[in-house]
Amino acid sequence: MEAGSWAPRRHLCPPGIMLVAFASLLSCLFTSGQAKVYSRCELARVLQDFGLEGYRGYNLADWVCLAYFTSGFNTAAVDHEADGSTNNGIFQINSRKWCKNLNPNVPNWCQMYCSDLLNPNLKDTIICAMKIAQQPQGLSSWEAWRQHCQGKDLRDWVDGCDS
């Protein structure tokens, strides 16, 4: 019998981390099964119902344009960045600051899991997007908005969407 054979096994990853990773994977799988791709006018109505018309000086067209150029109106959109962070949901909200993924050392300013941002019910996503819009840079926080929406005539994004 070797002298070190009685020593406990070393795990490459602590069991608690494996459980968190497994739970996160499951939540993504369940959420993605409920994915929704909104139509332009359907999204405009939902955003209006949640009070985004005029919020922080932005109109519905700004928000609809942002959603189109970030996710194509897809609530389950997830984009993986080179730094390991993810952009999540219809507004592609990043996990570096705004939501909790597997990294426990992020600020999580929206106080929610990133998987919550993939829900077709946009309540959590809109609450988080409103927090981002409250920042000094407003919708300019999103590169997609700066490149495709800022300073442009956006009336077509909500044209014909009156209930």
PDB file of C-alpha atoms in Angstrom:
ATOM      1  CA  MET A   1       0.000   0.000   0.000  1.00  0.00           C
ATOM      2  CA  GLU A   2       1.368   3.382  -0.986  1.00  0.00           C
ATOM      3  CA  ALA A   3       1.840   6.023   1.686  1.00  0.00           C
ATOM      4  CA  GLY A   4      -0.447   8.602   0.029  1.00  0.00           C
ATOM      5  CA  SER A   5      -3.251   6.272  -1.054  1.00  0.00           C
ATOM      6  CA  TRP A   6      -5.507   7.153   1.891  1.00  0.00           C
ATOM      7  CA  ALA A   7      -5.538  10.897   1.079  1.00  0.00           C
ATOM      8  CA  PRO A   8      -8.866  12.343  -0.052  1.00  0.00           C
ATOM      9  CA  ARG A   9      -9.348  12.924  -3.755  1.00  0.00           C
ATOM     10  CA  ARG A  10      -8.741  16.397  -5.058  1.00  0.00           C
ATOM     11  CA  HIS A  11     -11.538  17.809  -7.166  1.00  0.00           C
ATOM     12  CA  LEU A  12     -10.717  20.054 -10.072  1.00  0.00           C
ATOM     13  CA  CYS A  13     -13.765  22.110  -9.209  1.00  0.00           C
ATOM     14  CA  PRO A  14     -15.427  22.329  -5.772  1.00  0.00           C
ATOM     15  CA  PRO A  15     -18.812  20.551  -5.657  1.00  0.00           C
ATOM     16  CA  GLY A  16     -20.664  23.797  -4.818  1.00  0.00           C
ATOM     17  CA  ILE A  17     -19.416  25.433  -8.000  1.00  0.00           C
ATOM     18  CA  MET A  18     -20.555  22.445 -10.029  1.00  0.00           C
ATOM     19  CA  LEU A  19     -24.036  22.748  -8.518  1.00  0.00           C
ATOM     20  CA  VAL A  20     -24.241  26.461  -9.371  1.00  0.00           C
ATOM     21  CA  ALA A  21     -23.036  25.786 -12.917  1.00  0.00           C
ATOM     22  CA  PHE A  22     -25.569  22.985 -13.354  1.00  0.00           C
ATOM     23  CA  ALA A  23     -28.420  25.131 -11.993  1.00  0.00           C
ATOM     24  CA  SER A  24     -27.466  27.996 -14.323  1.00  0.00           C
ATOM     25  CA  LEU A  25     -27.373  25.646 -17.281  1.00  0.00           C
ATOM     26  CA  LEU A  26     -30.795  24.274 -16.404  1.00  0.00           C
ATOM     27  CA  SER A  27     -32.270  27.754 -16.024  1.00  0.00           C
ATOM     28  CA  CYS A  28     -30.941  28.706 -19.459  1.00  0.00           C
ATOM     29  CA  LEU A  29     -32.412  25.573 -20.989  1.00  0.00           C
ATOM     30  CA  PHE A  30     -35.814  26.143 -19.419  1.00  0.00           C
ATOM     31  CA  THR A  31     -35.840  29.823 -20.308  1.00  0.00           C
ATOM     32  CA  SER A  32     -34.757  29.265 -23.892  1.00  0.00           C
ATOM     33  CA  GLY A  33     -37.683  26.900 -24.323  1.00  0.00           C
ATOM     34  CA  GLN A  34     -39.908  29.910 -23.646  1.00  0.00           C
ATOM     35  CA  ALA A  35     -38.176  32.228 -26.110  1.00  0.00           C
ATOM     36  CA  LYS A  36     -40.201  34.849 -27.885  1.00  0.00           C
ATOM     37  CA  VAL A  37     -39.370  36.954 -30.884  1.00  0.00           C
ATOM     38  CA  TYR A  38     -41.585  40.024 -30.742  1.00  0.00           C
ATOM     39  CA  SER A  39     -42.947  41.827 -33.757  1.00  0.00           C
ATOM     40  CA  ARG A  40     -42.081  45.516 -34.006  1.00  0.00           C
ATOM     41  CA  CYS A  41     -45.549  46.759 -33.039  1.00  0.00           C
ATOM     42  CA  GLU A  42     -46.107  44.114 -30.383  1.00  0.00           C
ATOM     43  CA  LEU A  43     -42.881  45.195 -28.684  1.00  0.00           C
ATOM     44  CA  ALA A  44     -43.799  48.882 -28.991  1.00  0.00           C
ATOM     45  CA  ARG A  45     -47.106  48.189 -27.191  1.00  0.00           C
ATOM     46  CA  VAL A  46     -45.387  46.239 -24.392  1.00  0.00           C
ATOM     47  CA  LEU A  47     -42.766  48.953 -23.920  1.00  0.00           C
ATOM     48  CA  GLN A  48     -45.498  51.596 -23.837  1.00  0.00           C
ATOM     49  CA  ASP A  49     -47.447  49.579 -21.247  1.00  0.00           C
ATOM     50  CA  PHE A  50     -44.320  49.523 -19.055  1.00  0.00           C
ATOM     51  CA  GLY A  51     -43.940  53.303 -19.319  1.00  0.00           C
ATOM     52  CA  LEU A  52     -40.930  53.653 -21.605  1.00  0.00           C
ATOM     53  CA  GLU A  53     -42.526  56.326 -23.830  1.00  0.00           C
ATOM     54  CA  GLY A  54     -40.696  59.493 -22.787  1.00  0.00           C
ATOM     55  CA  TYR A  55     -38.657  57.762 -20.093  1.00  0.00           C
ATOM     56  CA  ARG A  56     -35.477  59.785 -19.493  1.00  0.00           C
ATOM     57  CA  GLY A  57     -36.222  61.740 -22.686  1.00  0.00           C
ATOM     58  CA  TYR A  58     -36.329  58.712 -24.996  1.00  0.00           C
ATOM     59  CA  ASN A  59     -39.359  57.748 -27.029  1.00  0.00           C
ATOM     60  CA  LEU A  60     -40.683  54.307 -27.938  1.00  0.00           C
ATOM     61  CA  ALA A  61     -38.930  54.416 -31.298  1.00  0.00           C
ATOM     62  CA  ASP A  62     -35.544  54.678 -29.532  1.00  0.00           C
ATOM     63  CA  TRP A  63     -36.289  51.568 -27.485  1.00  0.00           C
ATOM     64  CA  VAL A  64     -37.690  49.588 -30.423  1.00  0.00           C
ATOM     65  CA  CYS A  65     -34.695  50.514 -32.588  1.00  0.00           C
ATOM     66  CA  LEU A  66     -32.351  49.480 -29.766  1.00  0.00           C
ATOM     67  CA  ALA A  67     -34.100  46.116 -29.353  1.00  0.00           C
ATOM     68  CA  TYR A  68     -33.933  45.412 -33.077  1.00  0.00           C
ATOM     69  CA  PHE A  69     -30.229  46.165 -33.458  1.00  0.00           C
ATOM     70  CA  THR A  70     -29.210  44.344 -30.273  1.00  0.00           C
ATOM     71  CA  SER A  71     -31.301  41.161 -30.508  1.00  0.00           C
ATOM     72  CA  GLY A  72     -33.632  41.256 -33.487  1.00  0.00           C
ATOM     73  CA  PHE A  73     -36.488  41.440 -30.910  1.00  0.00           C
ATOM     74  CA  ASN A  74     -35.469  37.999 -29.552  1.00  0.00           C
ATOM     75  CA  THR A  75     -35.910  37.592 -25.786  1.00  0.00           C
ATOM     76  CA  ALA A  76     -33.607  34.546 -25.668  1.00  0.00           C
ATOM     77  CA  ALA A  77     -30.649  36.162 -27.444  1.00  0.00           C
ATOM     78  CA  VAL A  78     -27.325  35.559 -25.671  1.00  0.00           C
ATOM     79  CA  ASP A  79     -24.008  36.776 -27.011  1.00  0.00           C
ATOM     80  CA  HIS A  80     -20.732  35.616 -25.456  1.00  0.00           C
ATOM     81  CA  GLU A  81     -17.968  38.207 -25.213  1.00  0.00           C
ATOM     82  CA  ALA A  82     -14.217  37.489 -25.339  1.00  0.00           C
ATOM     83  CA  ASP A  83     -13.844  38.517 -21.675  1.00  0.00           C
ATOM     84  CA  GLY A  84     -16.256  35.752 -20.594  1.00  0.00           C
ATOM     85  CA  SER A  85     -19.210  38.069 -20.005  1.00  0.00           C
ATOM     86  CA  THR A  86     -22.531  37.641 -21.772  1.00  0.00           C
ATOM     87  CA  ASN A  87     -25.048  40.015 -23.345  1.00  0.00           C
ATOM     88  CA  ASN A  88     -28.525  38.851 -22.445  1.00  0.00           C
ATOM     89  CA  GLY A  89     -32.066  39.197 -23.721  1.00  0.00           C
ATOM     90  CA  ILE A  90     -33.893  41.562 -25.991  1.00  0.00           C
ATOM     91  CA  PHE A  91     -31.675  44.536 -24.993  1.00  0.00           C
ATOM     92  CA  GLN A  92     -28.455  42.465 -24.705  1.00  0.00           C
ATOM     93  CA  ILE A  93     -27.715  43.561 -21.142  1.00  0.00           C
ATOM     94  CA  ASN A  94     -24.156  42.685 -20.153  1.00  0.00           C
ATOM     95  CA  SER A  95     -23.219  40.506 -17.197  1.00  0.00           C
ATOM     96  CA  ARG A  96     -20.068  42.541 -16.443  1.00  0.00           C
ATOM     97  CA  LYS A  97     -22.084  45.026 -14.368  1.00  0.00           C
ATOM     98  CA  TRP A  98     -25.780  44.490 -14.636  1.00  0.00           C
ATOM     99  CA  CYS A  99     -26.747  40.876 -13.847  1.00  0.00           C
ATOM    100  CA  LYS A 100     -25.437  37.818 -12.046  1.00  0.00           C
ATOM    101  CA  ASN A 101     -23.978  34.928 -14.035  1.00  0.00           C
ATOM    102  CA  LEU A 102     -21.447  32.429 -12.711  1.00  0.00           C
ATOM    103  CA  ASN A 103     -18.959  35.100 -11.678  1.00  0.00           C
ATOM    104  CA  PRO A 104     -19.677  36.087  -8.058  1.00  0.00           C
ATOM    105  CA  ASN A 105     -17.437  39.167  -8.319  1.00  0.00           C
ATOM    106  CA  VAL A 106     -19.682  41.292 -10.540  1.00  0.00           C
ATOM    107  CA  PRO A 107     -21.618  44.322  -9.275  1.00  0.00           C
ATOM    108  CA  ASN A 108     -25.068  42.976 -10.393  1.00  0.00           C
ATOM    109  CA  TRP A 109     -26.563  46.479 -10.382  1.00  0.00           C
ATOM    110  CA  CYS A 110     -29.937  45.197 -11.591  1.00  0.00           C
ATOM    111  CA  GLN A 111     -30.065  42.703  -8.700  1.00  0.00           C
ATOM    112  CA  MET A 112     -31.127  39.761 -10.877  1.00  0.00           C
ATOM    113  CA  TYR A 113     -29.766  36.698 -12.593  1.00  0.00           C
ATOM    114  CA  CYS A 114     -28.853  37.090 -16.261  1.00  0.00           C
ATOM    115  CA  SER A 115     -31.260  34.258 -17.052  1.00  0.00           C
ATOM    116  CA  ASP A 116     -34.096  36.524 -15.770  1.00  0.00           C
ATOM    117  CA  LEU A 117     -33.344  38.776 -18.742  1.00  0.00           C
ATOM    118  CA  LEU A 118     -34.260  35.965 -21.153  1.00  0.00           C
ATOM    119  CA  ASN A 119     -37.872  35.769 -20.023  1.00  0.00           C
ATOM    120  CA  PRO A 120     -40.497  36.569 -22.692  1.00  0.00           C
ATOM    121  CA  ASN A 121     -42.309  38.547 -19.994  1.00  0.00           C
ATOM    122  CA  LEU A 122     -40.151  41.645 -20.277  1.00  0.00           C
ATOM    123  CA  LYS A 123     -40.756  43.051 -16.792  1.00  0.00           C
ATOM    124  CA  ASP A 124     -37.280  42.252 -15.381  1.00  0.00           C
ATOM    125  CA  THR A 125     -35.565  43.223 -18.629  1.00  0.00           C
ATOM    126  CA  ILE A 126     -37.335  46.577 -18.749  1.00  0.00           C
ATOM    127  CA  ILE A 127     -36.607  47.319 -15.078  1.00  0.00           C
ATOM    128  CA  CYS A 128     -32.911  46.651 -15.724  1.00  0.00           C
ATOM    129  CA  ALA A 129     -32.882  48.649 -18.986  1.00  0.00           C
ATOM    130  CA  MET A 130     -34.450  51.576 -17.131  1.00  0.00           C
ATOM    131  CA  LYS A 131     -31.613  51.432 -14.566  1.00  0.00           C
ATOM    132  CA  ILE A 132     -29.082  51.514 -17.393  1.00  0.00           C
ATOM    133  CA  ALA A 133     -30.891  54.469 -19.002  1.00  0.00           C
ATOM    134  CA  GLN A 134     -30.615  56.326 -15.677  1.00  0.00           C
ATOM    135  CA  GLN A 135     -26.827  56.325 -16.015  1.00  0.00           C
ATOM    136  CA  PRO A 136     -25.285  59.566 -17.316  1.00  0.00           C
ATOM    137  CA  GLN A 137     -24.754  58.084 -20.794  1.00  0.00           C
ATOM    138  CA  GLY A 138     -28.396  56.925 -21.070  1.00  0.00           C
ATOM    139  CA  LEU A 139     -29.092  54.789 -24.136  1.00  0.00           C
ATOM    140  CA  SER A 140     -25.597  55.628 -25.363  1.00  0.00           C
ATOM    141  CA  SER A 141     -24.526  52.837 -23.010  1.00  0.00           C
ATOM    142  CA  TRP A 142     -25.482  50.560 -25.916  1.00  0.00           C
ATOM    143  CA  GLU A 143     -23.104  50.661 -28.870  1.00  0.00           C
ATOM    144  CA  ALA A 144     -25.933  49.430 -31.123  1.00  0.00           C
ATOM    145  CA  TRP A 145     -28.060  52.468 -30.205  1.00  0.00           C
ATOM    146  CA  ARG A 146     -25.170  54.873 -30.840  1.00  0.00           C
ATOM    147  CA  GLN A 147     -24.421  53.323 -34.239  1.00  0.00           C
ATOM    148  CA  HIS A 148     -27.920  52.693 -35.577  1.00  0.00           C
ATOM    149  CA  CYS A 149     -30.454  54.843 -33.713  1.00  0.00           C
ATOM    150  CA  GLN A 150     -28.923  57.960 -32.153  1.00  0.00           C
ATOM    151  CA  GLY A 151     -29.646  61.149 -34.062  1.00  0.00           C
ATOM    152  CA  LYS A 152     -31.712  59.390 -36.728  1.00  0.00           C
ATOM    153  CA  ASP A 153     -35.340  59.784 -37.715  1.00  0.00           C
ATOM    154  CA  LEU A 154     -36.834  56.766 -35.951  1.00  0.00           C
ATOM    155  CA  ARG A 155     -40.536  57.354 -36.654  1.00  0.00           C
ATOM    156  CA  ASP A 156     -40.715  54.286 -38.904  1.00  0.00           C
ATOM    157  CA  TRP A 157     -39.963  52.030 -35.920  1.00  0.00           C
ATOM    158  CA  VAL A 158     -43.395  52.769 -34.439  1.00  0.00           C
ATOM    159  CA  ASP A 159     -45.279  53.854 -37.572  1.00  0.00           C
ATOM    160  CA  GLY A 160     -48.603  52.005 -37.834  1.00  0.00           C
ATOM    161  CA  CYS A 161     -48.342  50.573 -34.313  1.00  0.00           C
ATOM    162  CA  ASP A 162     -51.230  52.545 -32.806  1.00  0.00           C
ATOM    163  CA  SER A 163     -53.570  50.187 -31.009  1.00  0.00           C
TER     164      SER A 163
END
